[in-house]
PDB file of C-alpha atoms in Angstrom:
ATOM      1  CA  UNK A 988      14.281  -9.939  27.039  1.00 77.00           C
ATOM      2  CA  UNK A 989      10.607 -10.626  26.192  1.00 83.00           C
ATOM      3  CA  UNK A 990       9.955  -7.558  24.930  1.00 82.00           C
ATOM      4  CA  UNK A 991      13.189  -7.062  22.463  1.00 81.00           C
ATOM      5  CA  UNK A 992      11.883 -10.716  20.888  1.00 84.00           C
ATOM      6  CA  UNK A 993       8.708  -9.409  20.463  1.00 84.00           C
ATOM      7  CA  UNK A 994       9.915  -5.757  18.003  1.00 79.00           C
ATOM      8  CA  UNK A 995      12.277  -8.219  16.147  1.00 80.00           C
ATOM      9  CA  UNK A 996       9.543 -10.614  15.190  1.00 84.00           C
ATOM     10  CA  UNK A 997       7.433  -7.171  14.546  1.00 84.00           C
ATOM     11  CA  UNK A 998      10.209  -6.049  12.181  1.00 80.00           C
ATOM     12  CA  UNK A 999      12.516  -4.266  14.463  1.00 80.00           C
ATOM     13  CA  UNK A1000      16.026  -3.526  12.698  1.00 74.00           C
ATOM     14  CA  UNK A1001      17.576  -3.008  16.408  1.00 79.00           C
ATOM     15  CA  UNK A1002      16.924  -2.715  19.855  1.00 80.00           C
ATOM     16  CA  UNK A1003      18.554  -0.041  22.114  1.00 82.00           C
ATOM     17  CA  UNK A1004      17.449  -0.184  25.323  1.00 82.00           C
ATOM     18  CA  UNK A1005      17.716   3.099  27.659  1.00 85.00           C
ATOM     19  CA  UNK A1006      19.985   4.285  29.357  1.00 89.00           C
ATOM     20  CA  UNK A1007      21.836   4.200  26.109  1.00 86.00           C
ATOM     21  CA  UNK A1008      24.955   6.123  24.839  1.00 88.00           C
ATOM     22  CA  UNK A1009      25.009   8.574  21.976  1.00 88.00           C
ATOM     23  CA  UNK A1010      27.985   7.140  20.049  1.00 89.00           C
ATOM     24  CA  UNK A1011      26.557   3.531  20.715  1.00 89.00           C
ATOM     25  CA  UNK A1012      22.634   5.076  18.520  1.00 88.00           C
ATOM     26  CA  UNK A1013      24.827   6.950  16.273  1.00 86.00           C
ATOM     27  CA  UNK A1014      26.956   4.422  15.529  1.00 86.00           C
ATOM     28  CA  UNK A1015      23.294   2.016  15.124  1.00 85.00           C
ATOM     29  CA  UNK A1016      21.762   3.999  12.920  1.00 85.00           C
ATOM     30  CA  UNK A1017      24.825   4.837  10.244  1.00 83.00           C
ATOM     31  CA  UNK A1018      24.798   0.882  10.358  1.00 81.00           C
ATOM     32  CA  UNK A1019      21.398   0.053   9.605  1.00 80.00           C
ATOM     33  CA  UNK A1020      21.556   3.360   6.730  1.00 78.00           C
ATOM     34  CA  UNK A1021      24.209   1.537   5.456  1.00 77.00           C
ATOM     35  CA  UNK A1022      22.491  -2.042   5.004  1.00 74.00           C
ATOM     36  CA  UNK A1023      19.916  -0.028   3.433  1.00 70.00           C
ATOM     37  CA  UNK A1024      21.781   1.299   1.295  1.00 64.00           C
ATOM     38  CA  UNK A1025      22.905  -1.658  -0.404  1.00 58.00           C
ATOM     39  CA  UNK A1026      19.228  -2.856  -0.626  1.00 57.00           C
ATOM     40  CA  UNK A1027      18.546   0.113  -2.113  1.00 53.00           C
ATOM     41  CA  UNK A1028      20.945   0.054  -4.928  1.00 51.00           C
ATOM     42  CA  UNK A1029      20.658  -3.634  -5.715  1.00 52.00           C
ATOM     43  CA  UNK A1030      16.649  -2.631  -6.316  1.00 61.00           C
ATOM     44  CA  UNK A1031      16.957   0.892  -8.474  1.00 68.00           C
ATOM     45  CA  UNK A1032      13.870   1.837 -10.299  1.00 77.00           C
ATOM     46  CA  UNK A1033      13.918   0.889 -13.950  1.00 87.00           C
ATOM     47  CA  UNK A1034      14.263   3.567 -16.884  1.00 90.00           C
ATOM     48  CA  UNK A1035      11.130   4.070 -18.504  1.00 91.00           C
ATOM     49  CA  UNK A1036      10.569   4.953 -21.896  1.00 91.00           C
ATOM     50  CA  UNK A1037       6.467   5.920 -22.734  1.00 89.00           C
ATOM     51  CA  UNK A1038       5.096   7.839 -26.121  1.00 79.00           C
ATOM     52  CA  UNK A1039       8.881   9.814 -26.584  1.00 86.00           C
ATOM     53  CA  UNK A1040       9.263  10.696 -23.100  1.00 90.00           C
ATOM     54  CA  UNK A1041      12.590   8.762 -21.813  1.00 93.00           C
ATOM     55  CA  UNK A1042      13.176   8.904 -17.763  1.00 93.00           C
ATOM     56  CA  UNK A1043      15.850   7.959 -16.033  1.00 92.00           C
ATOM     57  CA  UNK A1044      15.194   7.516 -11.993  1.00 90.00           C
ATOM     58  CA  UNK A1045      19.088   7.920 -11.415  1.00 87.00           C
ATOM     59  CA  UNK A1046      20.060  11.032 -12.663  1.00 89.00           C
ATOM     60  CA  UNK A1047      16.589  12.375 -13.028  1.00 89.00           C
ATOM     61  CA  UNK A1048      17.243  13.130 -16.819  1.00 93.00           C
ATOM     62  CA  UNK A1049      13.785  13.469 -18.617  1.00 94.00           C
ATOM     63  CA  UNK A1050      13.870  13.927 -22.541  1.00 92.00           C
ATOM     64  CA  UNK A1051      10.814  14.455 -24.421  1.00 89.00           C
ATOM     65  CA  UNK A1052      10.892  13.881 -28.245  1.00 87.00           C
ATOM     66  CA  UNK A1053      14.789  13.883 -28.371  1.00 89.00           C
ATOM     67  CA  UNK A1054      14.402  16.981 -26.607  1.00 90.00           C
ATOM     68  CA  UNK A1055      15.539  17.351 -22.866  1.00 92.00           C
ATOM     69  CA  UNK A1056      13.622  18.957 -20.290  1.00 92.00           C
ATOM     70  CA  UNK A1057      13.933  20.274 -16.576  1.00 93.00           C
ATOM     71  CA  UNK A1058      11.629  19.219 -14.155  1.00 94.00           C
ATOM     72  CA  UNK A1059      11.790  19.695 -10.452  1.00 93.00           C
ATOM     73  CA  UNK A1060      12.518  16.733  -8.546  1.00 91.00           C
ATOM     74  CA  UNK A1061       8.582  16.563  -7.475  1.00 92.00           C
ATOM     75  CA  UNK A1062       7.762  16.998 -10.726  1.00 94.00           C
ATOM     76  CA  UNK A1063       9.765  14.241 -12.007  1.00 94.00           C
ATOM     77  CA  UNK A1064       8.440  11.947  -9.256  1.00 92.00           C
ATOM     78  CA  UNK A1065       4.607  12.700 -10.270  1.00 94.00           C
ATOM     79  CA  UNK A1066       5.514  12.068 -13.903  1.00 94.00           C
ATOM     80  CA  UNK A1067       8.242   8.887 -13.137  1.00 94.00           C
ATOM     81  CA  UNK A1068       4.682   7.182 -11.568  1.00 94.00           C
ATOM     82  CA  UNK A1069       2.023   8.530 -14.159  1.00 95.00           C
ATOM     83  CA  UNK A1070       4.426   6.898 -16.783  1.00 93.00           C
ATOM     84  CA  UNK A1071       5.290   3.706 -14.917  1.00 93.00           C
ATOM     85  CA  UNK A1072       1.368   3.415 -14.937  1.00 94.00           C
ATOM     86  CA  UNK A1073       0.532   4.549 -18.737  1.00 92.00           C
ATOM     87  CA  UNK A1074      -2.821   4.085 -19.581  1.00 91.00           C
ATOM     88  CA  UNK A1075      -3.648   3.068 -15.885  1.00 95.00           C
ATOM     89  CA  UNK A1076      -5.435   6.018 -13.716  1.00 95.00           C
ATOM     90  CA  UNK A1077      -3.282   6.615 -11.052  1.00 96.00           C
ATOM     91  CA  UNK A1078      -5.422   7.534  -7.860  1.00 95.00           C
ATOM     92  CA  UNK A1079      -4.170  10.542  -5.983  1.00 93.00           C
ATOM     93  CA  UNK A1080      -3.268   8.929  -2.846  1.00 91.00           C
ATOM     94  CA  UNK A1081      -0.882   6.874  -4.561  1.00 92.00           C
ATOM     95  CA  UNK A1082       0.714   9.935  -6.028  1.00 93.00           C
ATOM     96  CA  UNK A1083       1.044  11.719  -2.355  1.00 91.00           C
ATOM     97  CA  UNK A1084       2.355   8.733  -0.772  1.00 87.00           C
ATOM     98  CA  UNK A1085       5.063   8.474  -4.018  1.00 86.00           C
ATOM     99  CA  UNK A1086       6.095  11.891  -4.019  1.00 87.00           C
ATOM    100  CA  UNK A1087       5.687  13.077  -0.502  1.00 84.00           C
ATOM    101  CA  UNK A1088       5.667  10.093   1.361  1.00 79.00           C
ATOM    102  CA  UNK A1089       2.081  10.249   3.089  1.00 70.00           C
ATOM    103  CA  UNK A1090      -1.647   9.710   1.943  1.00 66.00           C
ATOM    104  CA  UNK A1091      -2.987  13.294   3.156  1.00 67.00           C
ATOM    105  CA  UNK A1092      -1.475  15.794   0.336  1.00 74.00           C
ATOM    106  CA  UNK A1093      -2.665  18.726  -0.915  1.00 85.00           C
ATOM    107  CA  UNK A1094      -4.777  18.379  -4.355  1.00 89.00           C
ATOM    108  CA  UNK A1095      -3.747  22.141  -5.241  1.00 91.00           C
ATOM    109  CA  UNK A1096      -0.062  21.368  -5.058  1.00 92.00           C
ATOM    110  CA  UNK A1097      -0.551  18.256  -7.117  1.00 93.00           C
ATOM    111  CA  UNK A1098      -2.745  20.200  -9.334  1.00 94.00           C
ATOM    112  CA  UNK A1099      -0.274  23.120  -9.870  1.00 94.00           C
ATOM    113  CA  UNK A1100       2.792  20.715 -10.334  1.00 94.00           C
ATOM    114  CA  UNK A1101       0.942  18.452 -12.971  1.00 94.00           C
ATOM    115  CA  UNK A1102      -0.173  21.850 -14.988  1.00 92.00           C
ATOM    116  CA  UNK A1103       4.126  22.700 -14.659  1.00 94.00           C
ATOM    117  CA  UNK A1104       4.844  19.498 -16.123  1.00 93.00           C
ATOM    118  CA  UNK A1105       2.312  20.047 -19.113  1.00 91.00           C
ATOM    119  CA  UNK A1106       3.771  23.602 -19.721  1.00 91.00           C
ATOM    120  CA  UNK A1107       6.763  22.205 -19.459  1.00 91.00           C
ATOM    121  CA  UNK A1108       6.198  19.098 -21.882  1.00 87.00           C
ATOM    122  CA  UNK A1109       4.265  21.392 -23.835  1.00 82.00           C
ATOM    123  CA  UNK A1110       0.786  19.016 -23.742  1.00 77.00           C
ATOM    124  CA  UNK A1111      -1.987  19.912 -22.888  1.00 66.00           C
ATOM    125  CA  UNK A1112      -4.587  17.332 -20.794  1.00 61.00           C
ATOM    126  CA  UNK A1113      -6.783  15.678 -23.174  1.00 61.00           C
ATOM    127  CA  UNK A1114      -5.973  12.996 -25.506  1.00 56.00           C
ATOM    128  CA  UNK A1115      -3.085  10.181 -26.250  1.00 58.00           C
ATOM    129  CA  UNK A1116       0.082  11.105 -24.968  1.00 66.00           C
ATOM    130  CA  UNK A1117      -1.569  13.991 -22.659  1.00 88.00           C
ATOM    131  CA  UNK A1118      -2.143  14.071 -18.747  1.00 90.00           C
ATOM    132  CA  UNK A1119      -5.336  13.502 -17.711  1.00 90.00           C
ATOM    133  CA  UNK A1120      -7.448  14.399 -14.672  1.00 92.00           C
ATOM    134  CA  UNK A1121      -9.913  11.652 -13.742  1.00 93.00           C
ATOM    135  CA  UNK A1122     -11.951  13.988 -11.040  1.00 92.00           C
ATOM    136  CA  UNK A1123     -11.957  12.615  -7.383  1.00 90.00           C
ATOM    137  CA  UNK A1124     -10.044   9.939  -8.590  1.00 93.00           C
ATOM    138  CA  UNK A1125      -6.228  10.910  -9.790  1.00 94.00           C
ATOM    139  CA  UNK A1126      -4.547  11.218 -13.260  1.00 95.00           C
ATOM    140  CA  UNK A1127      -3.264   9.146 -16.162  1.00 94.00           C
ATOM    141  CA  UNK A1128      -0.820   9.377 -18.936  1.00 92.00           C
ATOM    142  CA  UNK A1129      -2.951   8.422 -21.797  1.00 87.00           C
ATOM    143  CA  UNK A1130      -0.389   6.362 -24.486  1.00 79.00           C
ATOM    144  CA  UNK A1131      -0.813   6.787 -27.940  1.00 66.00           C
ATOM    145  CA  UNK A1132      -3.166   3.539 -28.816  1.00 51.00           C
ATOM    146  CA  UNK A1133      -0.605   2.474 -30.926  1.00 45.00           C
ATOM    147  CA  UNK A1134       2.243   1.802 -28.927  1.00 43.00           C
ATOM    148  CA  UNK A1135       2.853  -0.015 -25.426  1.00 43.00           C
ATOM    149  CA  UNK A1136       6.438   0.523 -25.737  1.00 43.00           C
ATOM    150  CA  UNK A1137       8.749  -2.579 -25.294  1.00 41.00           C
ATOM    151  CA  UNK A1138      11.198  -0.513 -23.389  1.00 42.00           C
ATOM    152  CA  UNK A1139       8.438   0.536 -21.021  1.00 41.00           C
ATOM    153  CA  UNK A1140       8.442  -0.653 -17.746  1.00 40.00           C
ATOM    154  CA  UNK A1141       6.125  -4.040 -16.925  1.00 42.00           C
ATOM    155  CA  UNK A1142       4.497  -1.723 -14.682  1.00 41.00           C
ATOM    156  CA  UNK A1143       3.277   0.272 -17.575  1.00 39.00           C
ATOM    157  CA  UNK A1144       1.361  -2.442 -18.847  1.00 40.00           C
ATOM    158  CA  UNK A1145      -0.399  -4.162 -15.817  1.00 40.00           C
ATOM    159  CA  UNK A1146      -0.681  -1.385 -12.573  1.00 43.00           C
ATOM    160  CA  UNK A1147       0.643  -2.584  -9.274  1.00 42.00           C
ATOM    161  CA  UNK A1148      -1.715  -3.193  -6.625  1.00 39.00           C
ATOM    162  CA  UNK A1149      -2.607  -1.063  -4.504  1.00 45.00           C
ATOM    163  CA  UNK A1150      -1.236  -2.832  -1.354  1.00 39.00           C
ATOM    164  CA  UNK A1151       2.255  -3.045  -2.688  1.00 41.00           C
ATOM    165  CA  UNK A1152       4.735  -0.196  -1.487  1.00 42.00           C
ATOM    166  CA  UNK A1153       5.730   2.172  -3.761  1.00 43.00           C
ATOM    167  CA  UNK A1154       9.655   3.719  -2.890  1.00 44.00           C
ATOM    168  CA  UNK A1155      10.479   7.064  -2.249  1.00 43.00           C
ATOM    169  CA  UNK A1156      13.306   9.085  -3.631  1.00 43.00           C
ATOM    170  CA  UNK A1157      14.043  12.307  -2.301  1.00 42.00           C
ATOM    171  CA  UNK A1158      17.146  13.573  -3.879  1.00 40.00           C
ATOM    172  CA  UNK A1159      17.134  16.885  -2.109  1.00 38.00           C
ATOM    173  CA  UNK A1160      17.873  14.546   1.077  1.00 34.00           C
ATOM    174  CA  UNK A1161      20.373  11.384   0.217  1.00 35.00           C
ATOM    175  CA  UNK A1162      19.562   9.357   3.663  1.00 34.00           C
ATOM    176  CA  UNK A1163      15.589   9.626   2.795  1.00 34.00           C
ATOM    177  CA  UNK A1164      16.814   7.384  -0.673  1.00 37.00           C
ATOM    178  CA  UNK A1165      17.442   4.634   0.899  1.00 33.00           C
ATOM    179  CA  UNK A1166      14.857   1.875   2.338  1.00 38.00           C
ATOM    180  CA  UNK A1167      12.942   2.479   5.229  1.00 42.00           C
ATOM    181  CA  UNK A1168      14.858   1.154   8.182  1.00 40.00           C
ATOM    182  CA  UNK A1169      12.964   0.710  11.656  1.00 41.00           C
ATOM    183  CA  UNK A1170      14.513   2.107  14.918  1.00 41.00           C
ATOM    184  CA  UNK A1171      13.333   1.658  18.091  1.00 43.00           C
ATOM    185  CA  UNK A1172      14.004   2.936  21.792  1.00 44.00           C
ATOM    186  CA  UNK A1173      12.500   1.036  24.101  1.00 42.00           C
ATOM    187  CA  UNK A1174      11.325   2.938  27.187  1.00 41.00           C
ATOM    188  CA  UNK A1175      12.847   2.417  30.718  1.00 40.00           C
ATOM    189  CA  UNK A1176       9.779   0.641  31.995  1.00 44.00           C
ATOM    190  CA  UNK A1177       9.708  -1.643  29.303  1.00 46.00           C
ATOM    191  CA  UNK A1178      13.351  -2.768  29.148  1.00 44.00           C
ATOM    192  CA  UNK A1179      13.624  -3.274  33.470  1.00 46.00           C
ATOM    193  CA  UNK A1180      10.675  -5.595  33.293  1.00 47.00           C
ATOM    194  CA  UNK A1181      12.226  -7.218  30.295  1.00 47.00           C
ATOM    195  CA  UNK A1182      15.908  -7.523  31.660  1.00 47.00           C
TER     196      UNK A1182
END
């Protein structure tokens, strides 16, 4: 019993101690995705609107001078976090950890999908309103020096700190969406000597 105290104080959403049934963890888990769920949609990310480029985090619409544009759903992550940070340099292991969900990603895949969003947003990377790299450090969406938009997000004006968890939408898989949820299976050892 010691030891199932001890993961719920750590943060545990539930306990399942082995042996275990299959319909009993399947059952678990659709009710702890479903909790999150409801978290998740009582906290959706905010529209932001930065320099004529509108995004919309729930339908992934982008629109860029009245005009609208296709982005991948990376894509659209990279740029939903460069614009929720305008005029703040955005390091690049806050951009893998946004948009892939870890620290260790790959600089050329960043690299080649910020160059598809600049083709694709026609821009090129110097300048207000451009994408800029800041080498060995990340990238920034330079606003015009004339507007911080109103409609902008609050994190466009002041940048969030860096120990403050950014979420992670994946709308290729629906679960992923949702906030993190913690399962754990306690080993046999561990739930005899706590029984």
């Amino acid at each position: 019993m010691e030891n199932r105290l001890r993961c719920f104080n750590l943060g545990t959403d539930d306990f399942l101690p082995k042996p275990f049934e299959f319909r009993e963890l399947s059952v678990r888990i659709r009710a702890i995705l479903r909790r999150a769920g409801k978290r998740h949609r009582e906290e959706a990310e905010p529209r932001v609107q930065v320099e004529g480029l509108n995004l919309d985090p729930e339908t992934y619409e982008v629109s860029w001078r009245g005009q609208s544009v296709r982005l991948t759903p990376t894509e659209f992550r990279i740029l939903y976090l460069l614009a929720t940070n305008a005029g703040h340099v955005v390091p690049a292991s806050r951009l893998y950890t946004y948009v892939w969900g870890s620290e260790g990603g790959d600089a050329n895949a960043l690299r080649s999908h910020i160059s598809h969003i600049r083709r694709k947003l026609e821009i090129d990377g110097s300048g207000p309103g451009k994408i800029t790299s800041v080498p060995a450090v990340g990238y920034v969406l330079r606003p015009d020096a004339s507007s911080v938009p109103a409609s902008a997000a609050p994190a466009a004006r002041a940048p969030a700190p860096e120990s403050t968890p950014l979420p992670i939408a994946r709308p290729s898989l629906p679960a992923a969406r949702l906030a993190p949820a913690t399962v754990m299976l306690a080993t046999s050892e561990a739930t005899a000597s706590s029984d």
